[in-house]
mmCIF file of C-alpha atoms in Angstrom:
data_model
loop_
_atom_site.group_PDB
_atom_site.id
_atom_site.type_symbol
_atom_site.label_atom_id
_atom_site.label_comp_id
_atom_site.label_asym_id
_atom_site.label_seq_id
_atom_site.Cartn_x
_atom_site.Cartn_y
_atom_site.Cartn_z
ATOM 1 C CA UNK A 454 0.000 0.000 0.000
ATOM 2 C CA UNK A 455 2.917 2.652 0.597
ATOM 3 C CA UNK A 456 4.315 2.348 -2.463
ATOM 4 C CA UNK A 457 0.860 3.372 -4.251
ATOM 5 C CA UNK A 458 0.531 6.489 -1.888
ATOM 6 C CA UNK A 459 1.225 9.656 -3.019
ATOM 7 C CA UNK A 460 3.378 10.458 0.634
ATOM 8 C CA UNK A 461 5.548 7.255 -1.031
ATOM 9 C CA UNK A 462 6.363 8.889 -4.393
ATOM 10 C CA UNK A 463 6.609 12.617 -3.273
ATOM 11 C CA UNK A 464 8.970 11.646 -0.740
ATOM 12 C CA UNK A 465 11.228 9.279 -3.127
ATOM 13 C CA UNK A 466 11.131 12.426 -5.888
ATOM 14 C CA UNK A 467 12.071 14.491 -2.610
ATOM 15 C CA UNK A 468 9.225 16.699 -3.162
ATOM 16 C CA UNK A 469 8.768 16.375 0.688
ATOM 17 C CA UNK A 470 10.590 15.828 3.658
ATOM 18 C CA UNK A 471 13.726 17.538 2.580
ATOM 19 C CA UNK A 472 13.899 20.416 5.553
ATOM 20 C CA UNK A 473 14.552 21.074 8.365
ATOM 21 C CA UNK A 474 18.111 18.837 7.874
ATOM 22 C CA UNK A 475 20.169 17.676 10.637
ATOM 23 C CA UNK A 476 23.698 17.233 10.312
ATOM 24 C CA UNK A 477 24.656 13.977 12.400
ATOM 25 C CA UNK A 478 28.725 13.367 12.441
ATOM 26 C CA UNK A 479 29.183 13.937 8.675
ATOM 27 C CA UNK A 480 25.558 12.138 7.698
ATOM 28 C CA UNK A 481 23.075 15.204 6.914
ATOM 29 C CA UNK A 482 19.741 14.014 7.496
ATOM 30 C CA UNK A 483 16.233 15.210 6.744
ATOM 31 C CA UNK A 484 12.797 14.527 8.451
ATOM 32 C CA UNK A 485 12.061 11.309 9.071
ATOM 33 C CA UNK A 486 8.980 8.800 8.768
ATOM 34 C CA UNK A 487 8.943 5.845 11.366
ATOM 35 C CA UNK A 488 7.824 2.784 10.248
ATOM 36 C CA UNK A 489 7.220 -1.051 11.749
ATOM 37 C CA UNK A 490 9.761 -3.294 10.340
ATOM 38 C CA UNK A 491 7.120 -4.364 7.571
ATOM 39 C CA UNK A 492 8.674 -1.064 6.140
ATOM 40 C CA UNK A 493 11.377 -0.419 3.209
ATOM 41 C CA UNK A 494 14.776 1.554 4.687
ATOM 42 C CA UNK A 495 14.674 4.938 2.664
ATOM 43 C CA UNK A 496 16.865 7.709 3.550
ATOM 44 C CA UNK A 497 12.869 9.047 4.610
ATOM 45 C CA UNK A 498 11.731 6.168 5.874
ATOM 46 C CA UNK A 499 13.261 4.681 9.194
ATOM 47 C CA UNK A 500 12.129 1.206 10.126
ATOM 48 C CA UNK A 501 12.513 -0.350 13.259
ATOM 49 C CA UNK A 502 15.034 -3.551 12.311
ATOM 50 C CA UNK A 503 14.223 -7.108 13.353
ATOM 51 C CA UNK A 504 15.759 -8.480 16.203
ATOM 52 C CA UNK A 505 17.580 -11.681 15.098
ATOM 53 C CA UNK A 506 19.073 -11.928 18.792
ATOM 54 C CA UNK A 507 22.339 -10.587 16.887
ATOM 55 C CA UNK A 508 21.922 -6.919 17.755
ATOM 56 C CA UNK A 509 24.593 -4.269 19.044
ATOM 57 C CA UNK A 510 23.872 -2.502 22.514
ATOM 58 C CA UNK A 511 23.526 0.208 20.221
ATOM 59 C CA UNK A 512 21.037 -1.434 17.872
ATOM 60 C CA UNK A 513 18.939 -2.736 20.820
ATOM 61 C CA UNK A 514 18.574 1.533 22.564
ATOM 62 C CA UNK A 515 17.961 2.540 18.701
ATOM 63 C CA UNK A 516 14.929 -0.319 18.771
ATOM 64 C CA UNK A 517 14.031 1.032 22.337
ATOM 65 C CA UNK A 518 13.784 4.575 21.162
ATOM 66 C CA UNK A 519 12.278 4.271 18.345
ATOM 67 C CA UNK A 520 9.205 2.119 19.575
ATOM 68 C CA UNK A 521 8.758 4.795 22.148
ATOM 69 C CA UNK A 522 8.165 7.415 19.172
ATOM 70 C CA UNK A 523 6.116 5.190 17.586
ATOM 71 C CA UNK A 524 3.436 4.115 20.541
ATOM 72 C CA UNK A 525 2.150 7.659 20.267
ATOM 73 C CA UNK A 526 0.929 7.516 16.325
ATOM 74 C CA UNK A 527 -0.041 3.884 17.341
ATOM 75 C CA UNK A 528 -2.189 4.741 19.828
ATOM 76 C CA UNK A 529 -3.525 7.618 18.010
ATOM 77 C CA UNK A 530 -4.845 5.379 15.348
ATOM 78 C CA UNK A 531 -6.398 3.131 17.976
ATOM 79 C CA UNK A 532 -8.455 6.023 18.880
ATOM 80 C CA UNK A 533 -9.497 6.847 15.718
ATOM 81 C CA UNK A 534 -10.267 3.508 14.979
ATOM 82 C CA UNK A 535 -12.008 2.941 17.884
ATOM 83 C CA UNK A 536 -14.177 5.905 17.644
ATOM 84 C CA UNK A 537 -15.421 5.564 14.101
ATOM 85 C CA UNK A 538 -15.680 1.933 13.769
ATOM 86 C CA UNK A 539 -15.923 1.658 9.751
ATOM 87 C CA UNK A 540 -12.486 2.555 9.811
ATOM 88 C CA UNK A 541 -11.509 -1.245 11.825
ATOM 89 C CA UNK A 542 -12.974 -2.880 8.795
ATOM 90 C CA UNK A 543 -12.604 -2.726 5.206
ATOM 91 C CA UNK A 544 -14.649 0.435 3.364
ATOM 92 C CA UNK A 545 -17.264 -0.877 1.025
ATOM 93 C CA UNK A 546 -17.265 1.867 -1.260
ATOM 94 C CA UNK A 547 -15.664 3.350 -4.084
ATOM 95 C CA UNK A 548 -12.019 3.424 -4.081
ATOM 96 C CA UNK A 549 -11.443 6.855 -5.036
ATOM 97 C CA UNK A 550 -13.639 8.315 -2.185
ATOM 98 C CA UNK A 551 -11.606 6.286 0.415
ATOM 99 C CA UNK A 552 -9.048 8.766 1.441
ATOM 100 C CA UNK A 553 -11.877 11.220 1.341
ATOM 101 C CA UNK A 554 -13.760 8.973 4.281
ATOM 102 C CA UNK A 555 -10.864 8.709 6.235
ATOM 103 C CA UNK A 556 -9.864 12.441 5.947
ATOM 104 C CA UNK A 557 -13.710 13.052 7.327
ATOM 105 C CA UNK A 558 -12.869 10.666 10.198
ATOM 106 C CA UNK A 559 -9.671 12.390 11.060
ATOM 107 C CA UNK A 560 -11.365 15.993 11.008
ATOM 108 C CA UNK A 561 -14.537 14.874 12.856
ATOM 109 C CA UNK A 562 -12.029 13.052 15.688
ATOM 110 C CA UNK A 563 -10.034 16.410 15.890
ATOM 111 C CA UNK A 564 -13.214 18.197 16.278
ATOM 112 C CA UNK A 565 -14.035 16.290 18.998
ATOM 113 C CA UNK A 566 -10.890 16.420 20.684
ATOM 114 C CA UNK A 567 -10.549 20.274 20.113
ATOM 115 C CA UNK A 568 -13.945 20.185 22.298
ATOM 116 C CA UNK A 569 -12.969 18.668 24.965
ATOM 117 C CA UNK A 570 -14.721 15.543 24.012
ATOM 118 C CA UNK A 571 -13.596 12.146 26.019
ATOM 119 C CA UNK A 572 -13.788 8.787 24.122
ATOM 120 C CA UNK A 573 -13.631 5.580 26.510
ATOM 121 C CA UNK A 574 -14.086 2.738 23.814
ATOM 122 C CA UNK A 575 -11.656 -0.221 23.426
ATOM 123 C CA UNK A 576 -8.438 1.178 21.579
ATOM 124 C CA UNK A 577 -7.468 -1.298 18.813
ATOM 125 C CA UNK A 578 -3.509 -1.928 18.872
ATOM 126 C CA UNK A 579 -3.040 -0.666 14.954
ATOM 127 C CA UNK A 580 0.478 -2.494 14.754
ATOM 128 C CA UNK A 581 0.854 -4.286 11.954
ATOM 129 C CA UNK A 582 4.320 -6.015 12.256
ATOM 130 C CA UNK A 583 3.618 -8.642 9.890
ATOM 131 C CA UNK A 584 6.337 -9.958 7.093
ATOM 132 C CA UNK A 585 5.989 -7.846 4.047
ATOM 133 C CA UNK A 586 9.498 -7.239 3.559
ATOM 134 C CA UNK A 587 10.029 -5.039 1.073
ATOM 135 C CA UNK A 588 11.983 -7.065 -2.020
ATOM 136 C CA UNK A 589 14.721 -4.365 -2.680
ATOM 137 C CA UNK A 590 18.557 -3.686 -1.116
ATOM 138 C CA UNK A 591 18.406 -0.572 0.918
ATOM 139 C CA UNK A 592 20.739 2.098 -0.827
ATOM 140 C CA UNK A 593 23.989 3.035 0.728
ATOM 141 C CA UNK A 594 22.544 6.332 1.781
ATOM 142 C CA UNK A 595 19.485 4.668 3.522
ATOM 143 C CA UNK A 596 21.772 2.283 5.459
ATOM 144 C CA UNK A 597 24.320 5.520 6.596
ATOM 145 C CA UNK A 598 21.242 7.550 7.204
ATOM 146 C CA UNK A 599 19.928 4.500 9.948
ATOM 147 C CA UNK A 600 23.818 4.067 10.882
ATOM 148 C CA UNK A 601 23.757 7.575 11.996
ATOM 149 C CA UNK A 602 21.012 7.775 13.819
ATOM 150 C CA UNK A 603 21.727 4.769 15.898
ATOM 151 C CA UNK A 604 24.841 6.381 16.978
ATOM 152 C CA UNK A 605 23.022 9.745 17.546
ATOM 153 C CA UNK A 606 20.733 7.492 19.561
ATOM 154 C CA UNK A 607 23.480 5.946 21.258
ATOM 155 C CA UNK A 608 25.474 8.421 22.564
ATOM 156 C CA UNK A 609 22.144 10.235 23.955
#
């Protein structure tokens, strides 16, 4: 599915994502996405790697961190999900007006936490940690873009 996104293609043609950079000991980095391991490594896209039980102290805080950041978009989904329901299965409706329900969902779930409204339905765990590996070799630039963040990580 992320490689027929638009987000996919305008951040591969750098149309996105390409300031604020960060310069970390020689590797100049730009924003990042995080992903579940599921995920391709693109100098934009940083996904948590597998633990083989071969990892680095290094490797293992980097995994640490990085799950941290990612609870809080998980859980955000979970609410979403959880408060408008139709998004937990899949949408019965015309492909091209897909995005368009799901943008309605996300406005109408900002409304109501702009307004103070509480939500105490089941959260759904959105991870999705399955084995979709992407097919292709990380490029040299990916791997020293993840290289240098686990050593920003690292020395933290």
């Amino acid at each position: 599915m992320l490689r027929l996104s638009d987000v996919y293609w305008a951040a591969e043609n750098k149309d996105i994502l390409m300031e604020p950079t960060l310069d970390l000991a020689g590797t100049v980095t730009c924003p990042l996405v995080l992903g579940d391991s599921a995920y391709p490594l693109k100098t934009w896209l940083l996904p948590v790697i597998k633990d083989n039980g071969a990892l680095n102290r290094d490797q293992k805080k980097f995994i640490k961190e990085l799950s941290k950041a990612r609870i809080v978009s998980e859980h955000a989904f979970g609410l979403l999900k959880g408060r408008w329901r139709a998004l937990l299965k899949r949408l019965d409706e015309d492909h091209w007006r897909i995005p368009n329900t799901i943008i309605a969902c996300c406005v109408l779930h900002n409304i109501c936490i702009i307004r103070g409204e509480e939500f105490d339905g089941d959260v759904e765990d959105d991870s999705d940690d399955d084995n979709d590996d992407d097919n292709g070799v990380p490029s040299q630039a990916a791997n020293g873009v993840r290289l240098a963040v686990i050593e920003f990580v690292a020395n933290q």
